[in-house]
mmCIF file of C-alpha atoms and ligand atoms in Angstrom:
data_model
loop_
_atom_site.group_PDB
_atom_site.id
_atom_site.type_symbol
_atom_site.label_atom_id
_atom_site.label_comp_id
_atom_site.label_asym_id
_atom_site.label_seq_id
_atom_site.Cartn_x
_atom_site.Cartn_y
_atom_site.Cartn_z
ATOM 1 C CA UNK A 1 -48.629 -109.803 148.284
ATOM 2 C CA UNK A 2 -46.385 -111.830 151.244
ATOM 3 C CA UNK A 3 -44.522 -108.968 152.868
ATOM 4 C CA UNK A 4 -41.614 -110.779 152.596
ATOM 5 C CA UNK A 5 -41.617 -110.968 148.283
ATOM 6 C CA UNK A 6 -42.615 -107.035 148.963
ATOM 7 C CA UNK A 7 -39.752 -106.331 150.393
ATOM 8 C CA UNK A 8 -37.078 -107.614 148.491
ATOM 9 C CA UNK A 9 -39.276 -106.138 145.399
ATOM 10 C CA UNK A 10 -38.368 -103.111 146.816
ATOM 11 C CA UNK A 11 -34.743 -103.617 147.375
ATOM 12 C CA UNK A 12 -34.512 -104.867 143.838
ATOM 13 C CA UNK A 13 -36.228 -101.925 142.924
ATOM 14 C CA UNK A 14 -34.403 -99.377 144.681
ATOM 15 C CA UNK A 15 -30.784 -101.205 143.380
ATOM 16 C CA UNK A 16 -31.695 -100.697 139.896
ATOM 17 C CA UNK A 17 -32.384 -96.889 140.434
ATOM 18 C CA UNK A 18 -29.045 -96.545 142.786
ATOM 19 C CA UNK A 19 -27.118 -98.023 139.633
ATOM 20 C CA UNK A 20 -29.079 -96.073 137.430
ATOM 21 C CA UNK A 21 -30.737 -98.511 135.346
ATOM 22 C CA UNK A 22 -33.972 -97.306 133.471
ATOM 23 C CA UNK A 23 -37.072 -98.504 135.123
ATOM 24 C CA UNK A 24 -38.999 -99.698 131.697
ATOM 25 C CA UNK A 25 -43.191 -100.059 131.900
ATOM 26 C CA UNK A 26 -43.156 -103.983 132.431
ATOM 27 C CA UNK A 27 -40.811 -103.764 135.047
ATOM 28 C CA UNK A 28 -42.066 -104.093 138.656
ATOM 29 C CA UNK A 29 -42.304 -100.837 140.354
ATOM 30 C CA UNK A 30 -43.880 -99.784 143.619
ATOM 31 C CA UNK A 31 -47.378 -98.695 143.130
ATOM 32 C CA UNK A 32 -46.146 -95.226 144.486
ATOM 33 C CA UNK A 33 -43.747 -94.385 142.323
ATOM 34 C CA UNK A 34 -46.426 -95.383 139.580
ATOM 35 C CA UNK A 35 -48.763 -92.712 140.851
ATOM 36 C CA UNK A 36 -45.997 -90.508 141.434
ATOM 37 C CA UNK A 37 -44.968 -90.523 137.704
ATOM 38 C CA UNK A 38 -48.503 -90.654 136.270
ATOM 39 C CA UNK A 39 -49.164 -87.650 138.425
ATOM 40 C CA UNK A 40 -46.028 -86.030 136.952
ATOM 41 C CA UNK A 41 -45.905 -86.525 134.105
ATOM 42 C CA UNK A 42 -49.403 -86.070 132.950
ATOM 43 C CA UNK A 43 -48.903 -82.620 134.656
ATOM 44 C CA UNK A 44 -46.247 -81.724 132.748
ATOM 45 C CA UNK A 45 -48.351 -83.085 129.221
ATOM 46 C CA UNK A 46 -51.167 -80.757 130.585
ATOM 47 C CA UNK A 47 -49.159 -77.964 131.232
ATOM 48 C CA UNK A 48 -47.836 -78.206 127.474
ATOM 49 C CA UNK A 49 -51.468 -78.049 125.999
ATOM 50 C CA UNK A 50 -52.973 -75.578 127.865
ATOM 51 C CA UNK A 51 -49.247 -73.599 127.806
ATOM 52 C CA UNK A 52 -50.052 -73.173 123.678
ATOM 53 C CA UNK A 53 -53.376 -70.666 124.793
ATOM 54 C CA UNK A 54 -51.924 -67.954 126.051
ATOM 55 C CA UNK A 55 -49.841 -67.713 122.542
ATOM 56 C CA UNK A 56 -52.299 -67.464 120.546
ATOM 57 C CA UNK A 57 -51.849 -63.769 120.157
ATOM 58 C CA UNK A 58 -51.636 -61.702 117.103
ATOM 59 C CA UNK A 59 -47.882 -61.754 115.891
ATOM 60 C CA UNK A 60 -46.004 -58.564 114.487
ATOM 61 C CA UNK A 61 -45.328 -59.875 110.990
ATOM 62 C CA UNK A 62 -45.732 -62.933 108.664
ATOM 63 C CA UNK A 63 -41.829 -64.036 109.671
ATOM 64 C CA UNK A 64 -43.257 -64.078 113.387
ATOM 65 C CA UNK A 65 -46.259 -65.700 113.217
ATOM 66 C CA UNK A 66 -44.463 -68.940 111.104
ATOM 67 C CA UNK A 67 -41.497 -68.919 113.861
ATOM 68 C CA UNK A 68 -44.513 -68.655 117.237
ATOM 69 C CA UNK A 69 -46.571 -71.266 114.923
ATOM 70 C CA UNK A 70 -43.771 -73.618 114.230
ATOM 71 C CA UNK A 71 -42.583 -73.091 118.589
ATOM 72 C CA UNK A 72 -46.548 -73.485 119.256
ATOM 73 C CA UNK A 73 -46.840 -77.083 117.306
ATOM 74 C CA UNK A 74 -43.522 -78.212 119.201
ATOM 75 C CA UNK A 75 -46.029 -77.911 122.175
ATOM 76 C CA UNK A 76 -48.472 -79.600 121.035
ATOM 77 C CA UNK A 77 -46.362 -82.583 120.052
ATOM 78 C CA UNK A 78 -44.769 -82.452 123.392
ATOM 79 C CA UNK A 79 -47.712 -82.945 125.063
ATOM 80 C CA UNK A 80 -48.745 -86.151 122.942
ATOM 81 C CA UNK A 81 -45.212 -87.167 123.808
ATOM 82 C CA UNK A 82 -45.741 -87.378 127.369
ATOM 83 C CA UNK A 83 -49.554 -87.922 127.134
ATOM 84 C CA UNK A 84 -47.832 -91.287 125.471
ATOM 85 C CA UNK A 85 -45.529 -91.791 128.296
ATOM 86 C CA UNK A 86 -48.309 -91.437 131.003
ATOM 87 C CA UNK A 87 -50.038 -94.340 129.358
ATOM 88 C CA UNK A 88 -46.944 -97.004 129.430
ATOM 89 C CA UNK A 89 -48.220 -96.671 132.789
ATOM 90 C CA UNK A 90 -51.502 -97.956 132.733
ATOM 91 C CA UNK A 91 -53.856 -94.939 132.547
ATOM 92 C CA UNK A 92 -56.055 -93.802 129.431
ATOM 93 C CA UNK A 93 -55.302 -90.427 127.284
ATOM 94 C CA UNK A 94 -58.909 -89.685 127.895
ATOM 95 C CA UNK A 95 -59.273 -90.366 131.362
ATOM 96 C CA UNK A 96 -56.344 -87.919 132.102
ATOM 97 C CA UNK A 97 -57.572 -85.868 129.543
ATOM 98 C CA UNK A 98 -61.254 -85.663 131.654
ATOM 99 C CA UNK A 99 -59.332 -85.554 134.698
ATOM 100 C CA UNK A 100 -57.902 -82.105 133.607
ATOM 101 C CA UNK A 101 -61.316 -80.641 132.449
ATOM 102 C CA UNK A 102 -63.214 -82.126 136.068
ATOM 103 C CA UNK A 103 -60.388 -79.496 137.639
ATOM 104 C CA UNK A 104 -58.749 -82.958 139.738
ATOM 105 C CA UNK A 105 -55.423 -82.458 138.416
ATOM 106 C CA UNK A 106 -52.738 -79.476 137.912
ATOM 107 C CA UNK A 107 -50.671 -77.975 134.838
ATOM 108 C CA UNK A 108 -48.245 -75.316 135.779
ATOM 109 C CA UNK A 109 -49.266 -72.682 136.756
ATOM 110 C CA UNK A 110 -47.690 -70.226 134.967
ATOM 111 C CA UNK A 111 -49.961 -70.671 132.092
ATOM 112 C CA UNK A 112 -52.861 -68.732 134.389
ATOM 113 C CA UNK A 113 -51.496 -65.323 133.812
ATOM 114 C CA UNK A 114 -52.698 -63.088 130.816
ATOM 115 C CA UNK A 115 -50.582 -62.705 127.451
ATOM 116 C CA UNK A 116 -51.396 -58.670 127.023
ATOM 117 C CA UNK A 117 -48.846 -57.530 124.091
ATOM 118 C CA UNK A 118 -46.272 -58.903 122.082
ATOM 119 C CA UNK A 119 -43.045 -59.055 124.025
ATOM 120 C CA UNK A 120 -45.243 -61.225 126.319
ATOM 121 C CA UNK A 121 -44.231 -63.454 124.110
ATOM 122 C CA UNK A 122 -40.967 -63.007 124.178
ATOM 123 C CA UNK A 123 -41.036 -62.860 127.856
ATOM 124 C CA UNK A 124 -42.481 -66.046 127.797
ATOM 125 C CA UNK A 125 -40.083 -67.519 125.083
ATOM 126 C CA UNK A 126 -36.732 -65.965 127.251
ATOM 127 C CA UNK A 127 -38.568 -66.989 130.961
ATOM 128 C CA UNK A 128 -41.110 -69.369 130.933
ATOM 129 C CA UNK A 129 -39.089 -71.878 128.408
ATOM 130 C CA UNK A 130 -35.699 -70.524 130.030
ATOM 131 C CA UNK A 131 -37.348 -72.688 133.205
ATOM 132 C CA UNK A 132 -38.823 -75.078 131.910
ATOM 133 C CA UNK A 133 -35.536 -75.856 129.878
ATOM 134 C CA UNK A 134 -33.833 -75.724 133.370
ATOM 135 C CA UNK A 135 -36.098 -77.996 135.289
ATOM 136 C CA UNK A 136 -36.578 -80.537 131.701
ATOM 137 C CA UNK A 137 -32.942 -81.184 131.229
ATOM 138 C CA UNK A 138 -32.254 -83.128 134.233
ATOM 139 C CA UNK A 139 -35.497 -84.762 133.293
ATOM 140 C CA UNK A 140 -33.712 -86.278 130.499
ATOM 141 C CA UNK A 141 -31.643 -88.437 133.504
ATOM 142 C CA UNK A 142 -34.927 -89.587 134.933
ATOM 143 C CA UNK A 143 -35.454 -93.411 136.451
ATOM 144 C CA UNK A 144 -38.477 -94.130 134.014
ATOM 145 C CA UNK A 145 -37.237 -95.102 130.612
ATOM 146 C CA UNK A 146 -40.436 -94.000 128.677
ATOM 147 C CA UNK A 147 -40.043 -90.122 130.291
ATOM 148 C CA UNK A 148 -36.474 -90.006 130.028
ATOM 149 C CA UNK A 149 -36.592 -90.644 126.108
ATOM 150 C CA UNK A 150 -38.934 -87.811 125.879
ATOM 151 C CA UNK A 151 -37.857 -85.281 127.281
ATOM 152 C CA UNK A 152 -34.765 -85.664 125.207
ATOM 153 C CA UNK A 153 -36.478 -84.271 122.317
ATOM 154 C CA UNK A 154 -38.704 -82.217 124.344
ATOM 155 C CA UNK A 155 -35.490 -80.152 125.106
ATOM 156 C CA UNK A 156 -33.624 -80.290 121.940
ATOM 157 C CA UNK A 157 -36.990 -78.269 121.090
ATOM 158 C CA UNK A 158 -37.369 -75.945 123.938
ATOM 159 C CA UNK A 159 -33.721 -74.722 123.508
ATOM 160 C CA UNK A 160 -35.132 -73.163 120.123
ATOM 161 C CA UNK A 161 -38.225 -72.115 122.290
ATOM 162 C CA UNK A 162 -35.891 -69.930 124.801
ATOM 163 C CA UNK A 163 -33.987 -68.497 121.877
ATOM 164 C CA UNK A 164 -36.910 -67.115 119.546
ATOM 165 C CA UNK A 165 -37.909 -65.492 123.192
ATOM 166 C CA UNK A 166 -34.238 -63.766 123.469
ATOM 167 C CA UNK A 167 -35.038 -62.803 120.084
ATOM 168 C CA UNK A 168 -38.027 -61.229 120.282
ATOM 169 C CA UNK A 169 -37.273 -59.536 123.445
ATOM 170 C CA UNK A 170 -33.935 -58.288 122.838
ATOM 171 C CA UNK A 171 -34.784 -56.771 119.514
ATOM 172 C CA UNK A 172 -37.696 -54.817 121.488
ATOM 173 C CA UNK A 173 -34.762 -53.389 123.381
ATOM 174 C CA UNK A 174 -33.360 -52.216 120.141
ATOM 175 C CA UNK A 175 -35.991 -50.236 119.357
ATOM 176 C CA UNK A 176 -37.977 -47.409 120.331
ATOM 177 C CA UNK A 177 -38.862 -46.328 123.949
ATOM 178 C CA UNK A 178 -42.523 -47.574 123.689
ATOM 179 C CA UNK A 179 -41.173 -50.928 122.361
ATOM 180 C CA UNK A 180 -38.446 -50.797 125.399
ATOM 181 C CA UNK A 181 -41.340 -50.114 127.786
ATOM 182 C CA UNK A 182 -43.139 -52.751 125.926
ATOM 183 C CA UNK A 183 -40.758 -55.425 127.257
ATOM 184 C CA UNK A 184 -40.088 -54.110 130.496
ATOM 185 C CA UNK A 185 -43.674 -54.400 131.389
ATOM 186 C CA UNK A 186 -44.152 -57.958 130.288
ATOM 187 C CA UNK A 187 -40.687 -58.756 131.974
ATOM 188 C CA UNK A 188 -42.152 -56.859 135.425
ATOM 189 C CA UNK A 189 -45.305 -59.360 135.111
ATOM 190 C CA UNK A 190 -43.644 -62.215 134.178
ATOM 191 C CA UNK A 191 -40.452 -62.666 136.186
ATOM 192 C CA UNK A 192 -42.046 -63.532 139.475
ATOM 193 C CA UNK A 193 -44.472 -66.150 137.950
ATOM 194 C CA UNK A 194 -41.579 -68.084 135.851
ATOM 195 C CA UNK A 195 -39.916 -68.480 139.386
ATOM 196 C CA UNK A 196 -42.798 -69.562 140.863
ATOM 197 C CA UNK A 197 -42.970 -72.329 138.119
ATOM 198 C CA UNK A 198 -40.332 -74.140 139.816
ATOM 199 C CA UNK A 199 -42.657 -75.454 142.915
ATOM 200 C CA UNK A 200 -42.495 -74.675 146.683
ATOM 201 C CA UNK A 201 -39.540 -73.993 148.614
ATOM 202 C CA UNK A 202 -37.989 -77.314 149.588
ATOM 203 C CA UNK A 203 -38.962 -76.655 153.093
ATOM 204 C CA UNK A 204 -42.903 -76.985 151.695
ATOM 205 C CA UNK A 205 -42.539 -79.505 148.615
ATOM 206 C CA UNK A 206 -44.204 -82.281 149.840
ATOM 207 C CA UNK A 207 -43.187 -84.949 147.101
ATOM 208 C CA UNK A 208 -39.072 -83.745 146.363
ATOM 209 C CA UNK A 209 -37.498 -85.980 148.800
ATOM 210 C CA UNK A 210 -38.994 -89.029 147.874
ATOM 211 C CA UNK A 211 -38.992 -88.082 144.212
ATOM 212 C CA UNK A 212 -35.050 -87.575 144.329
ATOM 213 C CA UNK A 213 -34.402 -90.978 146.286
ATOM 214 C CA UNK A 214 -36.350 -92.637 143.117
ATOM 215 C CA UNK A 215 -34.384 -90.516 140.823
ATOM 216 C CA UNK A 216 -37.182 -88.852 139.385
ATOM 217 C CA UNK A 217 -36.304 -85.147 140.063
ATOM 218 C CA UNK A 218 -32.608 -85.146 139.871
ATOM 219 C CA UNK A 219 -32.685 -81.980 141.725
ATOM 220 C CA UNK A 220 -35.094 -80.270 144.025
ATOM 221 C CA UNK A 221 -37.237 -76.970 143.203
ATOM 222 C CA UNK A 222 -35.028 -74.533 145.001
ATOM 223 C CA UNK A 223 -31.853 -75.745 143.762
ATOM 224 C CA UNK A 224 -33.403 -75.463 140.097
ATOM 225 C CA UNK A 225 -34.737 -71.989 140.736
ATOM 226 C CA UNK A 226 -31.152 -71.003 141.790
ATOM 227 C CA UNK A 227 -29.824 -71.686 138.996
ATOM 228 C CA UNK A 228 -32.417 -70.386 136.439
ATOM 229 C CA UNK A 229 -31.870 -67.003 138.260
ATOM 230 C CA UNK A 230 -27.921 -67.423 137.991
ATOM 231 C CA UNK A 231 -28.665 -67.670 134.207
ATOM 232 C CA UNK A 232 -30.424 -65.418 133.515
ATOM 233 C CA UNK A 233 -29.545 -62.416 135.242
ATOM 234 C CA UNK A 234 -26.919 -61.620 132.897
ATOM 235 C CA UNK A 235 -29.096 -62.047 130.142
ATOM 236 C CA UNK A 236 -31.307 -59.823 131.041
ATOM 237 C CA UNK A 237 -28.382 -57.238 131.768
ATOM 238 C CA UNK A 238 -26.826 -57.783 128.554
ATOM 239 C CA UNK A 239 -29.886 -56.162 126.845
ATOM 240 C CA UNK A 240 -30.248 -53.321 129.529
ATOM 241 C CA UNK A 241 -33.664 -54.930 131.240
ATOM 242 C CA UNK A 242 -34.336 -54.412 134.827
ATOM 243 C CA UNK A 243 -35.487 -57.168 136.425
ATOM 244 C CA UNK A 244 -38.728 -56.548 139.408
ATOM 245 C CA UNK A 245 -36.837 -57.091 142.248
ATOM 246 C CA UNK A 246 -34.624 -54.907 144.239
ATOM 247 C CA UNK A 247 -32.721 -57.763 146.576
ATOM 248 C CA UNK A 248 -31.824 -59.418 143.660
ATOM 249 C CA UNK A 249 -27.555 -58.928 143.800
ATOM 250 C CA UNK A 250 -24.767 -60.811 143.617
ATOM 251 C CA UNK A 251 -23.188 -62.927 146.883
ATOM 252 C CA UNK A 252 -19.781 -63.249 145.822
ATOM 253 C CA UNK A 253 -19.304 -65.902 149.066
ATOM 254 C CA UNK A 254 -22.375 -68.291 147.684
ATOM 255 C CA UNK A 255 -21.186 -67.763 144.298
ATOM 256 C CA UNK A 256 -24.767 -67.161 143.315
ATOM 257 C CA UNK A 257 -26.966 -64.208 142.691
ATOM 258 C CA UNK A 258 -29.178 -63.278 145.895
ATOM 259 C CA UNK A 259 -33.133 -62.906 145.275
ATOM 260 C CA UNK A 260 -36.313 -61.585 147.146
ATOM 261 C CA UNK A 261 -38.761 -63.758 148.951
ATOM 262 C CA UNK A 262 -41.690 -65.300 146.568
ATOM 263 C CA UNK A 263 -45.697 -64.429 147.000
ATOM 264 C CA UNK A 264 -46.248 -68.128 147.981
ATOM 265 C CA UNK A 265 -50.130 -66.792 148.608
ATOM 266 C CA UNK A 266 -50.161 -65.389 144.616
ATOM 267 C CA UNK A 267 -48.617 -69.185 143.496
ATOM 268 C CA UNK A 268 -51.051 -71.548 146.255
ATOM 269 C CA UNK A 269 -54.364 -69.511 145.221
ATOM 270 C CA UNK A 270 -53.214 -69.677 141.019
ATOM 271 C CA UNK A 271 -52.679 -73.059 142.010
ATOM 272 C CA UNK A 272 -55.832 -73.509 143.605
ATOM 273 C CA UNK A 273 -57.842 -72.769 140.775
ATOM 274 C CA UNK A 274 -58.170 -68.971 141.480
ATOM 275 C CA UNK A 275 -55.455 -67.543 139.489
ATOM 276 C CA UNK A 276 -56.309 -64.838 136.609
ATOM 277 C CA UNK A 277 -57.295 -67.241 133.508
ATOM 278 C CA UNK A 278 -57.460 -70.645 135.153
ATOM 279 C CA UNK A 279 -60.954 -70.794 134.082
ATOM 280 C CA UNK A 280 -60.882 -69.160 130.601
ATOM 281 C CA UNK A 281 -58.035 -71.587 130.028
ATOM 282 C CA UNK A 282 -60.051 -74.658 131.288
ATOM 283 C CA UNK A 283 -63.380 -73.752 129.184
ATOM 284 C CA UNK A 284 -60.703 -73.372 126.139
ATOM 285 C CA UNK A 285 -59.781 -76.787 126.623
ATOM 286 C CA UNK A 286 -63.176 -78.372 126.977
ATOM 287 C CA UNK A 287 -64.263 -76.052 124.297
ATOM 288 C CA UNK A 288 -61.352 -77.550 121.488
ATOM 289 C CA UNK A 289 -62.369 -81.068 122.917
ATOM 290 C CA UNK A 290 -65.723 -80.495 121.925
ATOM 291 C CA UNK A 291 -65.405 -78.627 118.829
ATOM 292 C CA UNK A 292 -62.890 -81.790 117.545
ATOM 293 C CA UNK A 293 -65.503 -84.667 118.453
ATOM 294 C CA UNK A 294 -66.951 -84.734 114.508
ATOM 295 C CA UNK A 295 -62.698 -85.542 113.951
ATOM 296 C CA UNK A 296 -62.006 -87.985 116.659
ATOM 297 C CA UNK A 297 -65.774 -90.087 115.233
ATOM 298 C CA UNK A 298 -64.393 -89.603 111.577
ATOM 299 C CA UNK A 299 -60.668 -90.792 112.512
ATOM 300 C CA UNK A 300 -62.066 -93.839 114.567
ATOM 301 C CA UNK A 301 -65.136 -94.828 111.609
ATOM 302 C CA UNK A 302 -61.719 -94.853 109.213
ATOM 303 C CA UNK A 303 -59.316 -96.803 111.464
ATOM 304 C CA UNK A 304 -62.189 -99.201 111.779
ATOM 305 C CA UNK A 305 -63.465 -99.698 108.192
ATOM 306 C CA UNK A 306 -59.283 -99.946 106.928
ATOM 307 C CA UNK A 307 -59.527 -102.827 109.648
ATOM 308 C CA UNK A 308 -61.877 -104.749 108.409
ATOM 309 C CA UNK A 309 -61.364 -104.432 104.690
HETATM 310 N N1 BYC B 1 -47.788 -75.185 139.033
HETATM 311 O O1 BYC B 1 -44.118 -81.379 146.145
HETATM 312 P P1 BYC B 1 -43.996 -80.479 144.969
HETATM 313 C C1 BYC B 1 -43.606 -75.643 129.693
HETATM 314 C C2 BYC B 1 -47.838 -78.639 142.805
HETATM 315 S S1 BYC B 1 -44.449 -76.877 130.480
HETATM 316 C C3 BYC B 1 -48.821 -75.946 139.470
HETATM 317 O O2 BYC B 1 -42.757 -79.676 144.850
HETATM 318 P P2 BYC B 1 -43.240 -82.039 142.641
HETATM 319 C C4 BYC B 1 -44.141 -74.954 128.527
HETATM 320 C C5 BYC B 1 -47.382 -80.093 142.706
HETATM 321 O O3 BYC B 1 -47.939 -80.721 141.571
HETATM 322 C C6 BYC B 1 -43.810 -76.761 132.147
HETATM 323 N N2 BYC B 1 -48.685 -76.857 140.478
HETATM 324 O O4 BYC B 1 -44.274 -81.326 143.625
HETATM 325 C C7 BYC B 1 -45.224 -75.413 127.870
HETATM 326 C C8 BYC B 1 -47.906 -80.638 144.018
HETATM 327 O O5 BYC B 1 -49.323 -80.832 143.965
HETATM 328 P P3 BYC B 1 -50.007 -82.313 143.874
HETATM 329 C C9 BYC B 1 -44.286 -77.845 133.013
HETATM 330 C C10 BYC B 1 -47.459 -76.977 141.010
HETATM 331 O O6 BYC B 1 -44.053 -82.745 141.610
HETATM 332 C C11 BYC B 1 -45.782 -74.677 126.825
HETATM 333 C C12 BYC B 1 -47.692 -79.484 144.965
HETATM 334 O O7 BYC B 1 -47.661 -78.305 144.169
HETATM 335 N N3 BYC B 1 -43.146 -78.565 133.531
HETATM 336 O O8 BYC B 1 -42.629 -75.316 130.224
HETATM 337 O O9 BYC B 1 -42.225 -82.807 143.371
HETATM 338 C C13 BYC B 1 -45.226 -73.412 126.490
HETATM 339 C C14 BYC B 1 -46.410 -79.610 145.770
HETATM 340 O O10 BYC B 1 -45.251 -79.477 144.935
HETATM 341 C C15 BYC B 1 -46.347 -76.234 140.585
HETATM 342 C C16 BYC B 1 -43.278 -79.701 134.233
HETATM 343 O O11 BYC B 1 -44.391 -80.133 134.469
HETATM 344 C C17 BYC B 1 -46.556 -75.288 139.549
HETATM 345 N N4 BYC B 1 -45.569 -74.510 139.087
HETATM 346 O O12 BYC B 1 -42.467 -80.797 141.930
HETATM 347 C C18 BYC B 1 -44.101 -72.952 127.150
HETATM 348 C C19 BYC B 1 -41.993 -80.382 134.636
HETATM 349 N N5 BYC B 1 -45.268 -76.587 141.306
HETATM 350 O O13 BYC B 1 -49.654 -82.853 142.504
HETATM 351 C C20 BYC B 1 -43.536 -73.719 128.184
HETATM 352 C C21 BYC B 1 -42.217 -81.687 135.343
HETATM 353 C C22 BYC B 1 -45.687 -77.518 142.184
HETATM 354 O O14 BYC B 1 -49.439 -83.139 144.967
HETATM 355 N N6 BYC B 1 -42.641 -81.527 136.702
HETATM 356 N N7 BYC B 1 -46.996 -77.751 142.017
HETATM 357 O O15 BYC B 1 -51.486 -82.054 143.995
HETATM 358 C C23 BYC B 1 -41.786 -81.298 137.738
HETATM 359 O O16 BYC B 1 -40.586 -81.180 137.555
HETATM 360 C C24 BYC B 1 -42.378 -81.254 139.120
HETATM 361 O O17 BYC B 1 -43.654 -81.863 139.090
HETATM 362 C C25 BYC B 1 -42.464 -79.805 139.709
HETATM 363 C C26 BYC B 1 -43.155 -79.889 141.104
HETATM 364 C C27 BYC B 1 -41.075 -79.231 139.890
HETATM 365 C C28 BYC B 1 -43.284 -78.894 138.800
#
């Protein structure tokens, strides 16, 4: 394309975000910012699919089970959501799909750490959702029409997700000292990982400052971590949990709770492929696309004989 029409694409481009109107999928975009959001957001679709394994532990009581099964099936839709989304941009569900199972592309990587007892899922209910909820809500304010309307729901959802965590955890704390020590322990493992969920420190997050001046992230990763940790300190004191980290204290001149530095090694080499489940989690997922082929043949030979008839 003539530099010149380029150019005032751009400009054109960069107007509508400054006034804050929705970038829609026939618009003309930048090819960046295209591979920027279908890099995103098929991360994020991943990371809601392969986030539903580590749940699928054994719950307490029938009452449990139906509340985990109906927060585990809010996943699952979320993912088609955005899987949905990704494709307004010009990318096949199976393509991104494959892309996931080659190991070319990421999903959070919270969802490589072990689920060992119950209050591990409350920890992830109260944490893990807790962040997400704080990094998805200014999501809802994003430049690309087709994510923004998602992520609506998404969160309407994930506020229930947080609470049944609360839940579970603080009624742990109610109860007897194994059942304390219970939730203390998955708390110890899982605090440092949910912060690490947030991305690298501005200083090493190679994609925030172009991301913000397209209005994509409406915030950057530090700034978001901040304020998950400002929220949910007192939470955690309100139902007598310590959390793992003794520099963690309020700075009454930043008007923000203090914290200790982050294993940036531990998050790069989960990242990287080499974190505690990434690979049972991947087989899992090639596994379920396997096992469902017989469905996907039967669902296509229906669509297509209801098509001709
Ligand atoms: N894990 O430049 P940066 C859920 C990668 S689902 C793995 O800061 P960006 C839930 C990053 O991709 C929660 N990789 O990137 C589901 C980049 O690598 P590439 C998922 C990470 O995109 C079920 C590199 O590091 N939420 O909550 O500006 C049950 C440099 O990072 C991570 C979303 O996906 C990580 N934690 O910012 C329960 C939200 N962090 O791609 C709960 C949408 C960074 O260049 N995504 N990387 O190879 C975002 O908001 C942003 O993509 C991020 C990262 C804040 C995550």
């Amino acid at each position: 394309m003539d530099t010149l029409i380029q150019d005032k694409l751009e400009k054109e481009f960069q107007e509508k975000i400054d006034k804050d109107i929705k970038i829609e999928p026939n618009d003309w975009m930048p090819e960046s910012y295209r591979k920027t959001l279908i890099r995103q957001i098929s991360q994020h679709a991943h990371s809601e699919i392969v986030g539903m394994l580590p749940e699928g532990n054994r719950a307490p009581s029938l009452r449990r089970k139906a509340v985990l099964l109906a927060k585990v099936q809010d996943e699952a839709g979320h993912g088609l959501y955005l899987y949905s989304a990704t494709e307004t941009l010009g990318v096949s569900r199976e393509d991104t799909i494959d892309d996931l199972h080659a190991g070319k592309v990421k999903y959070s990587s919270i969802f490589n750490y072990p689920t060992l007892t119950w209050a591990d899922i409350g920890a992830i209910g109260w944490l893990v959702d807790g962040a997400a909820i704080m990094n998805q809500v200014p999501l809802c304010r994003t430049s690309y029409g087709p994510y923004a309307r998602a992520m609506v729901k998404i969160c309407k959802e994930e506020s229930f997700h947080q609470r049944q965590g609360y839940e579970i955890i603080s009624n742990l704390m109610k109860g007897t000292e194994e059942q304390k020590a219970m939730a203390q322990d998955a708390v110890n493992r899982f605090w440092w990982p949910s912060l690490m969920m947030f991305g690298p420190s501005d200083a090493d997050s190679k994609h925030t400052e172009q991301s913000i001046r397209w209005r994509i992230k409406r915030h950057t990763n530090d700034e978001l971590r901040q304020m998950f940790v400002d929220a949910t300190v007192p939470q955690a004191e309100l139902i007598g949990l310590t959390l793992p980290d003794p520099a963690l204290a309020w700075n009454e001149s930043r008007g923000h709770y203090d914290f200790g530095d982050i294993d940036w090694d531990e998050f790069w080499q989960v990242v990287g492929g080499n974190g505690p489940c990434n690979k049972e989690r991947i087989e899992a997922r090639i596994k379920a696309k396997k096992d469902g082929e017989w469905v996907r043949e039967a669902a296509l030979a229906y669509a297509k004989k209801h098509q001709t008839n």
